[in-house]
Coordinates of C-alpha atoms and ligand atoms in Angstrom, one line a residue:
M1038 CA 46.9 35.8 -85.0
R1039 CA 50.1 37.7 -84.2
L1040 CA 53.4 37.3 -85.9
S1041 CA 56.3 36.6 -83.6
D1042 CA 59.2 39.1 -83.1
D1043 CA 61.4 36.8 -85.1
Q1044 CA 58.9 36.7 -88.0
L1045 CA 58.5 40.4 -88.0
A1046 CA 62.3 40.9 -88.0
R1047 CA 62.6 38.5 -91.0
Y1048 CA 59.9 40.4 -92.8
H1049 CA 61.6 43.7 -92.3
K1050 CA 65.1 42.3 -93.2
D1051 CA 64.2 40.2 -96.3
G1052 CA 61.1 42.0 -97.4
V1053 CA 59.1 38.8 -97.6
L1054 CA 57.8 36.3 -95.0
V1055 CA 57.1 32.7 -95.8
L1056 CA 54.6 31.0 -93.3
P1057 CA 54.4 27.3 -93.9
G1058 CA 51.2 25.6 -92.9
L1059 CA 49.3 28.8 -92.1
F1060 CA 46.2 27.2 -93.7
S1061 CA 45.3 23.5 -93.4
A1062 CA 44.9 21.0 -96.2
E1063 CA 41.1 21.0 -95.5
E1064 CA 41.0 24.8 -95.8
V1065 CA 43.0 24.7 -99.1
E1066 CA 40.5 22.1 -100.4
V1067 CA 37.7 24.6 -99.7
L1068 CA 39.5 27.3 -101.5
R1069 CA 40.2 25.1 -104.6
R1070 CA 36.6 23.9 -104.9
P1071 CA 35.1 27.0 -106.7
L1072 CA 38.0 27.5 -109.0
A1073 CA 36.8 25.4 -112.0
R1074 CA 33.5 27.3 -112.0
L1075 CA 35.2 30.7 -111.6
F1076 CA 37.8 30.0 -114.3
A1077 CA 35.0 28.8 -116.7
E1078 CA 33.2 32.2 -116.5
D1079 CA 33.6 34.4 -119.6
V1080 CA 34.0 37.7 -117.7
P1081 CA 36.5 40.6 -117.9
E1082 CA 37.7 39.7 -114.4
N1083 CA 39.3 36.6 -115.9
F1084 CA 42.5 37.6 -117.8
R1085 CA 43.7 34.9 -120.2
E1086 CA 47.2 33.8 -121.2
M1087 CA 48.3 35.2 -124.6
V1088 CA 49.2 31.9 -126.1
S1089 CA 47.0 29.2 -124.5
G1090 CA 43.9 31.2 -123.7
E1091 CA 43.8 29.6 -120.2
V1092 CA 43.0 31.8 -117.3
R1093 CA 46.1 33.6 -116.1
T1094 CA 44.5 35.5 -113.3
A1095 CA 40.9 35.6 -112.0
M1096 CA 40.2 38.8 -110.2
G1097 CA 37.4 40.3 -108.1
L1098 CA 36.9 37.0 -106.4
H1099 CA 35.6 38.3 -103.1
L1100 CA 32.6 39.7 -105.1
R1101 CA 32.1 36.5 -107.1
D1102 CA 32.2 33.8 -104.6
E1103 CA 31.3 33.4 -100.9
T1104 CA 34.4 31.3 -100.0
Y1105 CA 36.6 34.0 -101.5
A1106 CA 34.6 36.7 -99.7
R1107 CA 35.5 34.9 -96.5
V1108 CA 39.2 34.3 -97.1
S1109 CA 39.6 38.0 -98.0
R1110 CA 38.5 38.8 -94.4
H1111 CA 40.4 35.9 -92.8
P1112 CA 42.0 36.8 -89.4
R1113 CA 45.2 34.9 -90.3
L1114 CA 45.7 37.4 -93.1
V1115 CA 44.1 40.6 -91.8
E1116 CA 45.6 40.5 -88.3
P1117 CA 49.3 40.2 -89.5
A1118 CA 48.5 43.0 -92.0
W1119 CA 47.3 45.2 -89.1
Q1120 CA 50.4 44.3 -87.1
I1121 CA 52.8 45.3 -89.9
L1122 CA 50.8 48.5 -90.8
N1123 CA 50.4 49.6 -87.2
D1124 CA 46.6 49.0 -87.0
Q1125 CA 45.7 51.3 -89.8
R1126 CA 42.2 50.9 -91.3
L1127 CA 42.7 48.7 -94.4
Y1128 CA 40.5 48.2 -97.5
I1129 CA 40.5 45.4 -100.0
Q1130 CA 42.4 46.7 -103.0
Q1131 CA 42.4 43.5 -105.0
T1132 CA 41.6 39.8 -104.7
K1133 CA 42.6 37.1 -107.2
V1134 CA 43.9 33.7 -108.0
N1135 CA 47.0 33.6 -110.3
A1136 CA 46.7 30.3 -112.1
K1137 CA 49.9 29.5 -113.9
I1138 CA 48.3 26.4 -115.4
A1139 CA 50.4 23.3 -116.1
F1140 CA 52.4 23.4 -119.3
T1141 CA 51.1 26.8 -120.4
G1142 CA 51.4 29.3 -117.4
E1143 CA 53.4 32.3 -118.7
V1144 CA 55.9 34.5 -117.0
W1145 CA 55.3 37.3 -114.5
Q1146 CA 58.1 39.8 -115.3
W1147 CA 60.3 41.4 -112.7
H1148 CA 58.3 44.1 -111.1
Y1149 CA 57.3 45.8 -107.8
D1150 CA 53.6 46.4 -107.3
F1151 CA 53.9 50.1 -106.2
A1152 CA 55.1 51.1 -109.7
T1153 CA 51.7 49.9 -111.0
H1154 CA 49.7 51.1 -108.0
H1155 CA 51.3 54.6 -108.1
N1156 CA 51.4 55.2 -111.9
E1157 CA 48.0 53.6 -112.7
D1158 CA 46.0 54.3 -109.6
G1159 CA 47.7 57.3 -108.0
V1160 CA 48.4 55.5 -104.7
P1161 CA 50.5 57.9 -102.8
E1162 CA 52.8 55.7 -100.7
P1163 CA 54.2 52.1 -101.0
L1164 CA 52.2 50.7 -98.0
A1165 CA 49.9 48.1 -99.6
L1166 CA 50.6 44.5 -98.5
N1167 CA 50.3 41.3 -100.6
L1168 CA 49.0 38.3 -98.7
Y1169 CA 49.3 35.0 -100.7
I1170 CA 48.1 31.5 -100.0
L1171 CA 49.6 28.7 -102.1
L1172 CA 46.7 26.5 -103.3
D1173 CA 49.0 23.9 -105.0
E1174 CA 52.4 22.7 -104.0
V1175 CA 54.9 25.1 -105.4
S1176 CA 58.2 23.6 -106.4
E1177 CA 61.2 24.6 -108.5
F1178 CA 59.3 23.3 -111.5
N1179 CA 55.9 25.0 -111.6
G1180 CA 56.8 28.6 -111.6
P1181 CA 57.6 29.7 -108.0
L1182 CA 57.6 33.3 -107.1
W1183 CA 61.2 34.7 -107.0
F1184 CA 61.9 37.7 -104.7
I1185 CA 65.1 39.8 -104.6
R1186 CA 65.9 39.7 -101.0
G1187 CA 66.2 43.2 -99.5
S1188 CA 64.9 45.0 -102.6
H1189 CA 62.1 46.5 -100.5
T1190 CA 64.6 49.0 -99.1
A1191 CA 65.8 50.2 -102.5
R1192 CA 64.5 53.7 -103.5
D1193 CA 63.7 55.1 -106.9
V1194 CA 64.0 51.8 -108.8
P1195 CA 63.1 52.6 -112.4
A1196 CA 60.0 51.0 -113.8
A1197 CA 58.3 51.1 -117.2
L1198 CA 54.9 49.9 -118.5
D1199 CA 55.1 46.6 -120.4
T1200 CA 52.0 45.9 -122.4
G1201 CA 53.6 43.4 -124.8
T1202 CA 55.1 40.5 -122.9
T1203 CA 51.9 39.1 -121.5
S1204 CA 48.2 39.8 -121.6
Y1205 CA 48.4 41.7 -118.3
P1206 CA 49.8 45.3 -118.4
L1207 CA 52.5 45.7 -115.7
W1208 CA 55.1 48.3 -114.7
C1209 CA 58.3 46.3 -114.8
V1210 CA 61.9 46.7 -113.7
D1211 CA 64.7 46.7 -116.3
R1212 CA 67.4 44.1 -116.4
A1213 CA 70.2 46.4 -115.2
S1214 CA 68.3 47.2 -112.0
V1215 CA 67.5 43.6 -111.4
A1216 CA 71.1 42.6 -111.8
R1217 CA 72.2 45.4 -109.4
L1218 CA 69.7 44.5 -106.8
A1219 CA 70.3 40.8 -107.0
A1220 CA 74.1 41.4 -106.6
E1221 CA 73.4 43.2 -103.3
G1222 CA 70.8 40.7 -102.0
D1223 CA 70.1 37.3 -103.5
I1224 CA 67.0 35.6 -104.9
L1225 CA 64.6 33.8 -102.6
S1226 CA 62.4 31.2 -104.3
A1227 CA 59.1 30.9 -102.5
R1228 CA 58.4 27.2 -102.6
G1229 CA 56.1 25.3 -100.2
L1230 CA 53.2 23.0 -99.6
P1231 CA 49.6 24.1 -100.2
G1232 CA 48.5 26.3 -97.3
T1233 CA 51.8 28.1 -97.1
A1234 CA 51.3 31.9 -96.9
L1235 CA 53.6 34.7 -98.2
I1236 CA 53.5 38.3 -97.1
F1237 CA 55.4 41.1 -98.9
G1238 CA 55.2 44.8 -99.4
D1239 CA 54.7 47.2 -102.3
R1240 CA 58.3 47.9 -103.0
M1241 CA 59.5 44.2 -103.1
V1242 CA 60.9 43.2 -106.5
H1243 CA 59.5 39.9 -107.6
G1244 CA 58.4 37.8 -110.6
S1245 CA 58.0 34.2 -111.6
P1246 CA 59.1 32.0 -114.6
P1247 CA 56.7 30.1 -116.9
N1248 CA 55.3 26.8 -115.9
M1249 CA 56.4 24.0 -118.3
S1250 CA 55.7 21.3 -115.7
P1251 CA 52.6 19.1 -115.7
W1252 CA 51.5 20.6 -112.4
H1253 CA 49.3 23.7 -111.9
R1254 CA 50.5 26.5 -109.6
R1255 CA 47.5 28.3 -108.3
I1256 CA 48.0 31.1 -105.7
Y1257 CA 45.4 33.2 -104.0
S1258 CA 46.4 36.9 -103.5
L1259 CA 44.8 39.5 -101.3
I1260 CA 46.1 43.1 -101.5
L1261 CA 45.2 45.3 -98.5
N1262 CA 45.9 49.0 -98.5
P1263 CA 45.4 51.7 -95.8
V1264 CA 42.3 53.7 -96.3
A1265 CA 44.5 56.8 -95.7
N1266 CA 46.6 55.7 -98.7
A1267 CA 43.7 55.1 -101.1
L1268 CA 43.8 55.4 -104.9
T1269 CA 43.5 58.9 -106.3
K1270 CA 42.9 57.9 -110.0
Q1271 CA 40.2 55.5 -111.3
T1272 CA 41.6 54.6 -114.7
R1273 CA 41.9 50.8 -114.3
S1274 CA 38.9 48.5 -113.9
E1275 CA 37.3 48.2 -110.6
H1276 CA 38.5 44.5 -110.2
Q1277 CA 42.1 45.7 -110.6
H1278 CA 41.7 48.2 -107.8
H1279 CA 38.4 48.3 -105.9
R1280 CA 36.9 51.6 -105.0
D1281 CA 35.0 50.4 -101.9
L1282 CA 37.1 51.8 -99.0
T1283 CA 35.1 50.1 -96.2
P1284 CA 37.7 49.0 -93.6
V1285 CA 38.1 45.2 -93.6
T1286 CA 37.0 43.4 -90.4
P1287 CA 38.2 39.9 -89.7
L1288 CA 35.8 36.9 -89.5
A1289 CA 36.2 33.9 -87.1
D1290 CA 39.2 31.7 -87.5
D1291 CA 37.2 28.8 -88.7
C1292 CA 35.2 30.8 -91.3
L1293 CA 36.4 28.7 -94.2
L1294 CA 35.3 25.4 -92.6
E1295 CA 31.7 26.6 -91.8
A1296 CA 29.2 25.6 -94.5
V1297 CA 29.0 28.1 -97.2
G1298 CA 25.6 29.3 -98.4
Ligands
LIG1896 C1 52.1 39.0 -109.1 O1 53.2 39.5 -108.9 O2 51.1 39.7 -108.9 C2 52.0 37.6 -109.6 C3 53.1 36.8 -109.5 C4 52.8 35.4 -109.7 O3 51.7 34.9 -109.6 O4 53.8 34.6 -109.9
LIG1897 MN1 53.2 41.6 -108.1

């Protein structure tokens, strides 16, 4: 699948691309099916919310489930990533579902991923791409991702490690920087029906508010990074940044609808 010139232009201008309907309702249903089992597992890959103990994020999914192994090599994700990154060889850096469960899902603070990738994993350049699929409808109520439009072009945005706000250590952006960047751009709230995809890069400043609604907000996230830009430090767990640098190769377009197993 190729992004159109218009889509590419929007990606480069805003820093995030929203692709409604990239995956069908049937495909989303296939992706939802293993989640109850995966979330029930008592493994270090499942990070739990500080207050409720519900799963906040379930990582390493392409190694834990065949459906997630497939979606992590889906041509509708891998091919646009190749297009944006000029056909570089890419490895799977991280796969997860961020749950933000009804009533209890906690905040993701303002951050850009490169601050964590660089400081924790020694990734040299901000080239990694985030490819998301909304697995539930995301509305104004259940904790949509917010992006500061244009923040991907800002350089040297200060970031500091926050280990206290949530259960997940994250390099975050301070309030003054968020205010300055949001005054220049504005905030895009990424809402959409299940099956909508989002693509954004490593410098894009984003976050999401808590979910006090009665509706789950589950989102699948794949991070692909060029092999030539691989991690140089192995301090975090493998499921936070995989060490297998085998270049990803796409499967067939209908790979989610073929019987698993
Ligand atoms: C992230 O930035 O990795 C997570 C954001 C979210 O799930 O809202
Ligand atoms: Mn992030």
